Tab-separated table of C-alpha atoms in Angstrom:
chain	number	residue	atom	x	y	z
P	24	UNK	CA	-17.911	26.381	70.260
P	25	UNK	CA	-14.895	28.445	68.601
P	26	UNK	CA	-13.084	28.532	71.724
P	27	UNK	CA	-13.793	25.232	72.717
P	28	UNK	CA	-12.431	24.280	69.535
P	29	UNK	CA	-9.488	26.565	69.692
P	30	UNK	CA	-8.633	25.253	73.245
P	31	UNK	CA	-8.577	21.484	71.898
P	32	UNK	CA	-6.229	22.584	69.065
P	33	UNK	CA	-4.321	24.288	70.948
P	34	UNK	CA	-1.810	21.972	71.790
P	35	UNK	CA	-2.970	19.271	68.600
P	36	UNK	CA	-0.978	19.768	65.643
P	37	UNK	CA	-2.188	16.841	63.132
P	38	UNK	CA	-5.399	16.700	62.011
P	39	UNK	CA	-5.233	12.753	62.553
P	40	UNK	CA	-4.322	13.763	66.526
P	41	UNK	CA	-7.356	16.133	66.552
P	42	UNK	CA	-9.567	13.865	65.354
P	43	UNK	CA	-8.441	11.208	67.926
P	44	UNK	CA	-8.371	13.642	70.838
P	45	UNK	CA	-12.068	14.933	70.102
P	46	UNK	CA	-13.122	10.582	70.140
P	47	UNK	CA	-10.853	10.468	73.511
P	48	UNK	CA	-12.528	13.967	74.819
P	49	UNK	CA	-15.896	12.977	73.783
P	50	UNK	CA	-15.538	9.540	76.037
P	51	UNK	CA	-14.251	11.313	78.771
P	52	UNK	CA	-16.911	14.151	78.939
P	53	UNK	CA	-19.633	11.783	78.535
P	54	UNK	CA	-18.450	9.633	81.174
P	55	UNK	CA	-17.687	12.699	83.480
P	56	UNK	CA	-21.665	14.399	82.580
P	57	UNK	CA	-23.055	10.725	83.076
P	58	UNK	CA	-21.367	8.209	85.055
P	59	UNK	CA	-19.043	10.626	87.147
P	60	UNK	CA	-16.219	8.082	86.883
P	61	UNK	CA	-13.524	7.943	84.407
P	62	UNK	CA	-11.113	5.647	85.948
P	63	UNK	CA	-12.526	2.861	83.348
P	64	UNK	CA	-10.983	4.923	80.432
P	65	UNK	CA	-7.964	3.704	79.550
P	66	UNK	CA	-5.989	6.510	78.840
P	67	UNK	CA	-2.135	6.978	77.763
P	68	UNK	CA	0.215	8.934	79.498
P	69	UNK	CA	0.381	11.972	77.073
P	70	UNK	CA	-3.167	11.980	76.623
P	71	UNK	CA	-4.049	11.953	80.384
P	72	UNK	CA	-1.884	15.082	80.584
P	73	UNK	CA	-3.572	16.533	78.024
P	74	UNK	CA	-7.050	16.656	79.609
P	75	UNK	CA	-5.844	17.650	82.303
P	76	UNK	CA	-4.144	20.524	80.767
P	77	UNK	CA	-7.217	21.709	79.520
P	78	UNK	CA	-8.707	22.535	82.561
P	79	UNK	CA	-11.556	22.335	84.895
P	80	UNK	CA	-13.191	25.554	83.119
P	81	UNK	CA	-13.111	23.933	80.117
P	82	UNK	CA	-15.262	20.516	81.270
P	83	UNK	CA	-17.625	23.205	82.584
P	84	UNK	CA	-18.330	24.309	79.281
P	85	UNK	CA	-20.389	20.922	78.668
P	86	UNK	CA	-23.643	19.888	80.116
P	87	UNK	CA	-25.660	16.548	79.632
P	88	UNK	CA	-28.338	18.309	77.475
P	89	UNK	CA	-25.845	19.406	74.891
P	90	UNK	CA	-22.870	17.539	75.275
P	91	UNK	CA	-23.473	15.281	72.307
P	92	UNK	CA	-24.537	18.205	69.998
P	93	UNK	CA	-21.820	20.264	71.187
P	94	UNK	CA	-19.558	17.432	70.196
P	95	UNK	CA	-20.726	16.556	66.564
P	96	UNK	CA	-20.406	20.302	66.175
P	97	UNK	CA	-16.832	19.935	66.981
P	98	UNK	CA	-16.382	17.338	64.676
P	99	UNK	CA	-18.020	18.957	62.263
P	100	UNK	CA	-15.754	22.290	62.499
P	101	UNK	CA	-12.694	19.307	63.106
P	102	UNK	CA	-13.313	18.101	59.694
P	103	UNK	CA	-13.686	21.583	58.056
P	104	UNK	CA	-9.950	22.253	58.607
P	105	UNK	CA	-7.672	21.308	55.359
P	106	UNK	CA	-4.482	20.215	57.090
P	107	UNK	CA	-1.082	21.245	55.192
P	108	UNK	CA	0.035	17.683	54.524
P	109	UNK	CA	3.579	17.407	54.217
P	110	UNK	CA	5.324	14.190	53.150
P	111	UNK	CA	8.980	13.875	55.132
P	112	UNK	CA	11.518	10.771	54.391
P	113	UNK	CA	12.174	9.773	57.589
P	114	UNK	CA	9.556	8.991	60.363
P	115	UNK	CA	9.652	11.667	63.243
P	116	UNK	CA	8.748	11.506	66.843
P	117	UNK	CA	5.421	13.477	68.087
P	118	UNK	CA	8.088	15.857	69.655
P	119	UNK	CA	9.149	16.752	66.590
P	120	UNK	CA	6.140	16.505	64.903
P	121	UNK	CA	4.779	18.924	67.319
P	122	UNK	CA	7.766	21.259	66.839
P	123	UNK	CA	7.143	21.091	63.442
P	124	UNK	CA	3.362	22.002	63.935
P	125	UNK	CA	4.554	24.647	66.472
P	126	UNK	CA	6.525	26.443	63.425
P	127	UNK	CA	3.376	26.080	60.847
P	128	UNK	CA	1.392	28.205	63.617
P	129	UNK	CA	4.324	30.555	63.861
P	130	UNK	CA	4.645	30.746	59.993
P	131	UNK	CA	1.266	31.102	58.951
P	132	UNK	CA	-0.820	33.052	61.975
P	133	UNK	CA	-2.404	35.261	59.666
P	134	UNK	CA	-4.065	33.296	57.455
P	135	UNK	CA	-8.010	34.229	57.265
P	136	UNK	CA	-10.532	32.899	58.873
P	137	UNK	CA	-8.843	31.837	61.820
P	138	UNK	CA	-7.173	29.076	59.775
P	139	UNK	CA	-3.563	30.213	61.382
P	140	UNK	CA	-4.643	29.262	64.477
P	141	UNK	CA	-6.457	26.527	63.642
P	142	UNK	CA	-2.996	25.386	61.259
P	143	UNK	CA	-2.998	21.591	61.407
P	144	UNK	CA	-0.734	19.586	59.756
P	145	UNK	CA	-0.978	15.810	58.472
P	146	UNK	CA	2.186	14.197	58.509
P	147	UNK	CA	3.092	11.508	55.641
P	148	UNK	CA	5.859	9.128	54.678
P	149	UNK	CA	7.709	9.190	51.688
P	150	UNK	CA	11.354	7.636	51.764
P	151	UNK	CA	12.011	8.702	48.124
P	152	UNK	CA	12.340	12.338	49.318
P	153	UNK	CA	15.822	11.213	50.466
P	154	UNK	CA	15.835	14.653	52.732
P	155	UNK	CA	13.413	17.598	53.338
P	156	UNK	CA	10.047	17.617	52.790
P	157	UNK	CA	7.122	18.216	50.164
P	158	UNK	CA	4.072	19.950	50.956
P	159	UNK	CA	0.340	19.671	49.833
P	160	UNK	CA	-1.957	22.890	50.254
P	161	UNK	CA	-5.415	23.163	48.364
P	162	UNK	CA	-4.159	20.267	46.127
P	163	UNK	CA	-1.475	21.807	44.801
P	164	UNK	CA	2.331	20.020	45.783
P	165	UNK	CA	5.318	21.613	46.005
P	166	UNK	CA	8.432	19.458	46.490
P	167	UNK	CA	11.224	21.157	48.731
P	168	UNK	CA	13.316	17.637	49.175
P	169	UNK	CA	16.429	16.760	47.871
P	170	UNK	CA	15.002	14.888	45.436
P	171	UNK	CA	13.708	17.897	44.058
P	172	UNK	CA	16.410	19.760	43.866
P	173	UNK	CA	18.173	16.982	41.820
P	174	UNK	CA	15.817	16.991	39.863
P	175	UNK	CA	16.135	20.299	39.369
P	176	UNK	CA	19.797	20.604	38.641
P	177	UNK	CA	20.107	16.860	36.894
P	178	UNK	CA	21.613	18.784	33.920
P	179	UNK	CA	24.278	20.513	36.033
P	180	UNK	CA	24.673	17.021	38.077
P	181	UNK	CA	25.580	15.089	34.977
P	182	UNK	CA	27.509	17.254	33.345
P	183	UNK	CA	29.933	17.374	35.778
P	184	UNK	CA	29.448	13.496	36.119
P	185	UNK	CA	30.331	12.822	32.888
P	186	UNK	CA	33.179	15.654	32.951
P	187	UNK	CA	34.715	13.459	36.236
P	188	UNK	CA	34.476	10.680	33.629
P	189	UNK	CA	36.667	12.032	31.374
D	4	UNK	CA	-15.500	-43.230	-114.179
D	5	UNK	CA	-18.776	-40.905	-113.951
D	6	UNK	CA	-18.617	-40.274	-117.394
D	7	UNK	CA	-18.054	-44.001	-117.979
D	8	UNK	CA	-21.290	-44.847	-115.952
D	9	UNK	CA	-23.348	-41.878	-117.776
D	10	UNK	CA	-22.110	-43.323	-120.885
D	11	UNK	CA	-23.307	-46.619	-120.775
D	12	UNK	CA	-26.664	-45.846	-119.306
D	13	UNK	CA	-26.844	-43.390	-122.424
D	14	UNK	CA	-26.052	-46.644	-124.404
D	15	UNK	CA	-28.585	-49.166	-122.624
D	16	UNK	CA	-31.498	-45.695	-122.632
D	17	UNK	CA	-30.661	-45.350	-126.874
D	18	UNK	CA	-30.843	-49.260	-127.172
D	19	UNK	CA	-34.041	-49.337	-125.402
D	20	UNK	CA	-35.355	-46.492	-127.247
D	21	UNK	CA	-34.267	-48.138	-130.203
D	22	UNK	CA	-36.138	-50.891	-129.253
D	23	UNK	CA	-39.152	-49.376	-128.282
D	24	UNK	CA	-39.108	-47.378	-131.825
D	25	UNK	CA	-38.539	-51.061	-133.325
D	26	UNK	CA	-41.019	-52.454	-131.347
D	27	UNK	CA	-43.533	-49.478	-131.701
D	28	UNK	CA	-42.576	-49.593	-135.719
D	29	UNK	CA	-44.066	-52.289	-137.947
D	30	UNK	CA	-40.624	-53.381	-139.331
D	31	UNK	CA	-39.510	-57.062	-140.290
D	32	UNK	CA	-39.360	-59.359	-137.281
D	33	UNK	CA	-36.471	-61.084	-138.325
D	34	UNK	CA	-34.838	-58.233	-140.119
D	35	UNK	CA	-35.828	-55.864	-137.032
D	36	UNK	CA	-34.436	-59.132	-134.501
D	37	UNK	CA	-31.527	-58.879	-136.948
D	38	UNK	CA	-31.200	-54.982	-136.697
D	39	UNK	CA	-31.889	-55.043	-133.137
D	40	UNK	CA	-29.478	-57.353	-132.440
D	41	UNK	CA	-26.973	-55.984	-134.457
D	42	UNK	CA	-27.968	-52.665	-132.841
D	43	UNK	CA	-27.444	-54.569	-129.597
D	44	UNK	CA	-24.361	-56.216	-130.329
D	45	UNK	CA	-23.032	-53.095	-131.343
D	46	UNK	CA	-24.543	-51.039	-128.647
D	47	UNK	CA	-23.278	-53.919	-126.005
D	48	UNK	CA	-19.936	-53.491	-128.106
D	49	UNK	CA	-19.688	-49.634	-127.448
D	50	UNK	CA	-21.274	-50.101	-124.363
D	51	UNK	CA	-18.556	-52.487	-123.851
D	52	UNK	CA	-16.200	-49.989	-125.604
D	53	UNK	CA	-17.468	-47.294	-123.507
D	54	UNK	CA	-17.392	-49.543	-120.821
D	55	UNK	CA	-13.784	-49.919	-121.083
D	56	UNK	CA	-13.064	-46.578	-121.732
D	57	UNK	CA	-14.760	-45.389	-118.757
D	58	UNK	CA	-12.828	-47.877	-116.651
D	59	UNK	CA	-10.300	-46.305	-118.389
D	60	UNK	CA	-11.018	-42.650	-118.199
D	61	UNK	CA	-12.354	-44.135	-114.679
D	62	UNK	CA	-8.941	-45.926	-113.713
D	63	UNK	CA	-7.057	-42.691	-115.615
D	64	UNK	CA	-9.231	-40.538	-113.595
D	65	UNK	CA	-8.685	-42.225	-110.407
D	66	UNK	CA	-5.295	-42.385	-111.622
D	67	UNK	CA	-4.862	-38.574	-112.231
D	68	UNK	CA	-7.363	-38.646	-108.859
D	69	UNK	CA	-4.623	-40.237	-106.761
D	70	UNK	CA	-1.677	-38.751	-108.661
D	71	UNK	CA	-3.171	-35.503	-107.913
D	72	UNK	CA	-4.488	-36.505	-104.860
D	73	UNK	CA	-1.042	-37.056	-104.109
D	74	UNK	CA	0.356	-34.100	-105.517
D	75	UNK	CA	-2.311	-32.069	-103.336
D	76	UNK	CA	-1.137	-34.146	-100.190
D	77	UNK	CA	2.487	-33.185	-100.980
D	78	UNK	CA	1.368	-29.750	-102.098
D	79	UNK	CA	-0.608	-29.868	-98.597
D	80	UNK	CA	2.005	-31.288	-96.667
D	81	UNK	CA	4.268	-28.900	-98.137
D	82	UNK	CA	2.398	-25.903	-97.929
D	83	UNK	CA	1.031	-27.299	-94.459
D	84	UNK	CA	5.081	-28.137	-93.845
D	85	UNK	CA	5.570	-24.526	-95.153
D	86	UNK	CA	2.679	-23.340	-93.361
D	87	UNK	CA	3.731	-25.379	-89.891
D	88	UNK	CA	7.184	-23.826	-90.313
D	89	UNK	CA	5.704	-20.340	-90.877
D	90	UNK	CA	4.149	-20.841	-87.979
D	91	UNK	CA	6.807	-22.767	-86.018
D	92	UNK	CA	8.693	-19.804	-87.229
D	93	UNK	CA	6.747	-17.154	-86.197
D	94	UNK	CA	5.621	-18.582	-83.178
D	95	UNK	CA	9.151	-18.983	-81.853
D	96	UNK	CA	9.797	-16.024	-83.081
D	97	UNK	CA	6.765	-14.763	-81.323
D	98	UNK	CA	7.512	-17.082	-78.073
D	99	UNK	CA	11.385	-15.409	-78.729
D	100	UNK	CA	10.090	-11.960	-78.566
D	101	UNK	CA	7.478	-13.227	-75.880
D	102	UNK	CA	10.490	-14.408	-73.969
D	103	UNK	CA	12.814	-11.534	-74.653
D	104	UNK	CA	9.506	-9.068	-73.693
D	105	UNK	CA	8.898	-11.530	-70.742
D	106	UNK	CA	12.192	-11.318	-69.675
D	107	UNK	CA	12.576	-7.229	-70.135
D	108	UNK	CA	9.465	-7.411	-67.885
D	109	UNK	CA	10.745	-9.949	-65.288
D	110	UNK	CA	13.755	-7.843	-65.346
D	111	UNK	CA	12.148	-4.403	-64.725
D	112	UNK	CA	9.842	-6.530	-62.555
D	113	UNK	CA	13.025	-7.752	-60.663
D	114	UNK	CA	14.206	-3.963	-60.751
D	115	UNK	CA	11.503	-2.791	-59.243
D	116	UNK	CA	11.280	-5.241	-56.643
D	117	UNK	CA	14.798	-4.597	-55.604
D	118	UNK	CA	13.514	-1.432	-55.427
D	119	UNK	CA	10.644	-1.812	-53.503
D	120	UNK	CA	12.895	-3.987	-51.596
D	121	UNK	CA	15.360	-1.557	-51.075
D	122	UNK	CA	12.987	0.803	-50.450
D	123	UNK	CA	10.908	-1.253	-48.018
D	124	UNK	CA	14.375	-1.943	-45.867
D	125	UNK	CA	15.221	1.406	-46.191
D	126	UNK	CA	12.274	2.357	-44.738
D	127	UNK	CA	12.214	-0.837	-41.853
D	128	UNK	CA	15.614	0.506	-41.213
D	129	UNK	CA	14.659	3.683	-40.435
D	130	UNK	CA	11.359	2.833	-38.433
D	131	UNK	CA	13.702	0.374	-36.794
D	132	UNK	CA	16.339	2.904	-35.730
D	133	UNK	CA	13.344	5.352	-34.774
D	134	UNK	CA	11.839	2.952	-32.287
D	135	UNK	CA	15.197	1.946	-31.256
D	136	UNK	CA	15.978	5.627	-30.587
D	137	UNK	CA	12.580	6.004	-29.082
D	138	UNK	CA	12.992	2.805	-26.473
D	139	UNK	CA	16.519	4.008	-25.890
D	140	UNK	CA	15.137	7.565	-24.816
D	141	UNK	CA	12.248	5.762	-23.152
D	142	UNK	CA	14.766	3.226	-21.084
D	143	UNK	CA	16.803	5.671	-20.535
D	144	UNK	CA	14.425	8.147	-18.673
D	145	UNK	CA	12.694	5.590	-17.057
D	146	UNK	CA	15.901	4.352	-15.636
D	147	UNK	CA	16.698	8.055	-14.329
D	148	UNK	CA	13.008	7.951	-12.745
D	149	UNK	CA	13.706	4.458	-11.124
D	150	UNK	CA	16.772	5.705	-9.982
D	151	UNK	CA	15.693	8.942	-8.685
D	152	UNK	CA	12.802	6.864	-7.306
D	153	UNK	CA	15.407	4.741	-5.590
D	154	UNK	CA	17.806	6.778	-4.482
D	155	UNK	CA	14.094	8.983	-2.885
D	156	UNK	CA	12.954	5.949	-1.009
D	157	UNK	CA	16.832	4.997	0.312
D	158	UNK	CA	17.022	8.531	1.358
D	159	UNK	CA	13.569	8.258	3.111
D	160	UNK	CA	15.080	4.794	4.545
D	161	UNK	CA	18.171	6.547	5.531
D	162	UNK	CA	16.784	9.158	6.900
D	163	UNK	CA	13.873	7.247	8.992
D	164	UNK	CA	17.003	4.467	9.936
D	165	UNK	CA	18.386	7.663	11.276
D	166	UNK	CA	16.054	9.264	12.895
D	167	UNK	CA	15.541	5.771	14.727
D	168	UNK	CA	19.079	5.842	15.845
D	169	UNK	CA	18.982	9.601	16.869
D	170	UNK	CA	15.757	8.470	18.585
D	171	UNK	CA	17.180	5.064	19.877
D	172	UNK	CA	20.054	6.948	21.256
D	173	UNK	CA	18.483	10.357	22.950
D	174	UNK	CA	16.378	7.608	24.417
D	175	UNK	CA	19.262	5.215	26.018
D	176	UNK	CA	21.290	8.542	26.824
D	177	UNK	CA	18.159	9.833	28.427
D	178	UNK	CA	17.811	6.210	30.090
D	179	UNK	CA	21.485	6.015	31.344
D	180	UNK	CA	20.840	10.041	32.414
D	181	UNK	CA	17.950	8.806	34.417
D	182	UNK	CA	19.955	5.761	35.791
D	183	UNK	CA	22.653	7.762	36.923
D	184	UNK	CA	20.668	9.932	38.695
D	185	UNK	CA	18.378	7.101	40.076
D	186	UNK	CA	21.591	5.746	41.272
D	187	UNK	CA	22.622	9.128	42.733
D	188	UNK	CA	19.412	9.545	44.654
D	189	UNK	CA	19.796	5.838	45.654
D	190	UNK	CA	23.756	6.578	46.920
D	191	UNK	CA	22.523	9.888	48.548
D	192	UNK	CA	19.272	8.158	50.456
D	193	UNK	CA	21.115	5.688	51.564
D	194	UNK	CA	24.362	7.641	52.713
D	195	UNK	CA	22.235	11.012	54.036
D	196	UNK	CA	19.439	8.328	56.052
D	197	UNK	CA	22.816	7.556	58.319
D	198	UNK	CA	24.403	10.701	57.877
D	199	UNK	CA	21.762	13.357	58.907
D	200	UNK	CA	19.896	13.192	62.363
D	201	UNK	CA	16.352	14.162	63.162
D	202	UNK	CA	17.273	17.387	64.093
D	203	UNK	CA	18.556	18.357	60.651
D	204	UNK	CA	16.068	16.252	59.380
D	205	UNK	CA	13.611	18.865	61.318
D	206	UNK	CA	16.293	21.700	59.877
D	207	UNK	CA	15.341	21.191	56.691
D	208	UNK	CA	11.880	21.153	57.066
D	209	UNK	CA	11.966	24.247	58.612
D	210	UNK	CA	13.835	25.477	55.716
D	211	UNK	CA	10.758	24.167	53.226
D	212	UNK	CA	8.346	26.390	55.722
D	213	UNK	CA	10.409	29.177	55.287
D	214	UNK	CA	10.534	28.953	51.361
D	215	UNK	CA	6.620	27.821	51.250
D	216	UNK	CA	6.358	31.351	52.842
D	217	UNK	CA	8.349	33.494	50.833
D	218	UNK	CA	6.781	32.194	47.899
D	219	UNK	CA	3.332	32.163	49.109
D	220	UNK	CA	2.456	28.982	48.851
D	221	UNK	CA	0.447	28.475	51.475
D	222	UNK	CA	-2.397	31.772	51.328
């Protein structure tokens, strides 16, 4: 169940994506076990390629008997992972997003419990950072934005505000 | 005129007698009648005699009665005059010396009320001037407490009116701080939004990664 798991992260970087991809993957290998057609799933263009990129070896892993359990296992482990949630100003492509998740991965491989390879990310919105990012891990936030560090060196900032005023 | 009276009752008493001793004796009617009323012609004569000479000693008496009646009255009235005067005399004298004593004593009673009077204002003058001194001390330090009192609470006023400003003012220079940095932040969001491209956008959340590393943040 691990690898299956590992396999469907491997190329899913937001928890929000993993969770939609195990719904999508779900459909598809229930379809493929029962009906043996999935031509009536509608699927996009990036998520076609990704079941196919998983491989033939991986559908294999699935049978009728245990396909549903196997699934709500995976969701189960799916939920489990506590995404690093980071809150960006701008709103980012999934090419970047995945770039960005790509780097987490790098960054934190060696986290326990195979939690670095498992690194997920859930991407938010917050204009107010002006630039940069903050970052939420095991409810604790650390702000690395601009905002941040104006807020940080406001004292410094105004003095030399109100010196230019002078 | 007692006399007179006594006398011719002793008259009329010896002619009776005498007629009861003629009557009682065995004598000659005619010569006895005879006797007896030459015995009563005389005894009506000094009866008559006495009789007049009691009106006389009577009228002489009562004469010598009202002459020394008179006398007495004027000896009376004199001495009584004499008397009155004495008296007169020594009662103005006494009523003099009454006055003159009267007058010592309304005098020294005078004196002594000026005394007491003086005395009594004397003293009024002095409790005055103590209670005077007393409310003037009194005034005088309750004026210093009032004012210390006053000057306490405008200090406390002062002091509260200027910790209000100090307040009012950190506040509105921590207000105008804040604006000018909300303003910055504003300038900068809207400037760096056109500015930077995804790419650096991606830069610098690479950069956040790195630092979230170094500082452990994410274990």
């Amino acid at each position: 169940m691990n690898k299956l798991l590992d396999k469907i992260i491997e190329d899913t970087y937001t928890k929000s994506d993993l969770m939609r991809r195990l719904g999508l993957l779900k459909e598809y290998t229930v379809r493929r076990l029962f009906s043996k057609s999935v031509n009536s799933l509608s699927l996009s263009q990036i998520d076609s390629e990704w079941i196919t990129s998983l491989g033939e070896d991986f559908f294999k892993k699935f049978d009728i008997k245990s396909v549903y359990d196997t699934f709500t296992q995976l969701e189960v482990a799916a939920k489990e992972i506590n995404p690093l949630t980071i809150f960006l100003s701008v709103d980012m492509s999934n090419d970047y997003i995945a770039q960005i998740g790509q780097r987490c991965r790098k960054l934190f491989a060696r986290l326990p419990d195979r939690q670095g390879q498992r690194f997920l990310i859930d991407i938010k919105l917050d204009p107010g950072l002006i630039a940069g990012c903050s970052l939420v891990w095991g409810g604790v936030m650390k702000d690395y934005s601009i905002r941040a560090k104006i807020e940080e060196n406001k004292q410094v900032i105004l003095q030399s505000f109100k010196r230019s005023l002078k | 005129m007692l006399l007179a009276l006594l006398a011719a009752v002793g008259g009329v008493i010896y002619a009776v007698r005498y007629f009861r001793s003629a009557r009682s004796g065995l004598m000659n009617l005619d010569q006895a009648q005879q006797k007896g009323f030459e015995h009563l012609r005389r005894a009506y004569q000094k009866a008559q005699e006495i009789l007049g000479k009691a009106e006389l000693e009577g009228i002489k008496v009562v004469a010598d009665t009202k002459v020394t009646t008179r006398k007495l009255e004027q000896k009376y009235q004199a001495e009584t005059e004499e008397v009155v005067g004495e008296l007169e005399k020594s009662f103005s004298e006494g009523l003099n010396r009454s006055s003159k004593e009267f007058i010592i004593y309304l005098d020294s009673l005078k004196k002594t009320s000026e005394k007491a009077q003086a005395d009594t204002q004397a003293y009024m003058q002095s409790r005055v001037n103590q209670i005077l001194d007393k409310f003037e001390t009194n005034l005088a330090d309750f004026l210093t407490q009032t004012e210390q009192k006053s000057i306490s609470a405008i200090e406390l006023e002062l002091k509260g009116a200027r910790n209000l400003i100090d307040t009012y003012k950190t506040q509105q220079l921590t207000l105008i701080d804040e604006n000018i940095i909300a303003m910055l932040e504003r300038t900068l969001s809207l400037v760096i939004t056109k500015k930077l491209t995804l790419k650096d956008q991606v830069d610098l959340v690479y950069e956040a990664l790195e630092r979230a590393k170094v500082e452990k943040f994410i274990v």
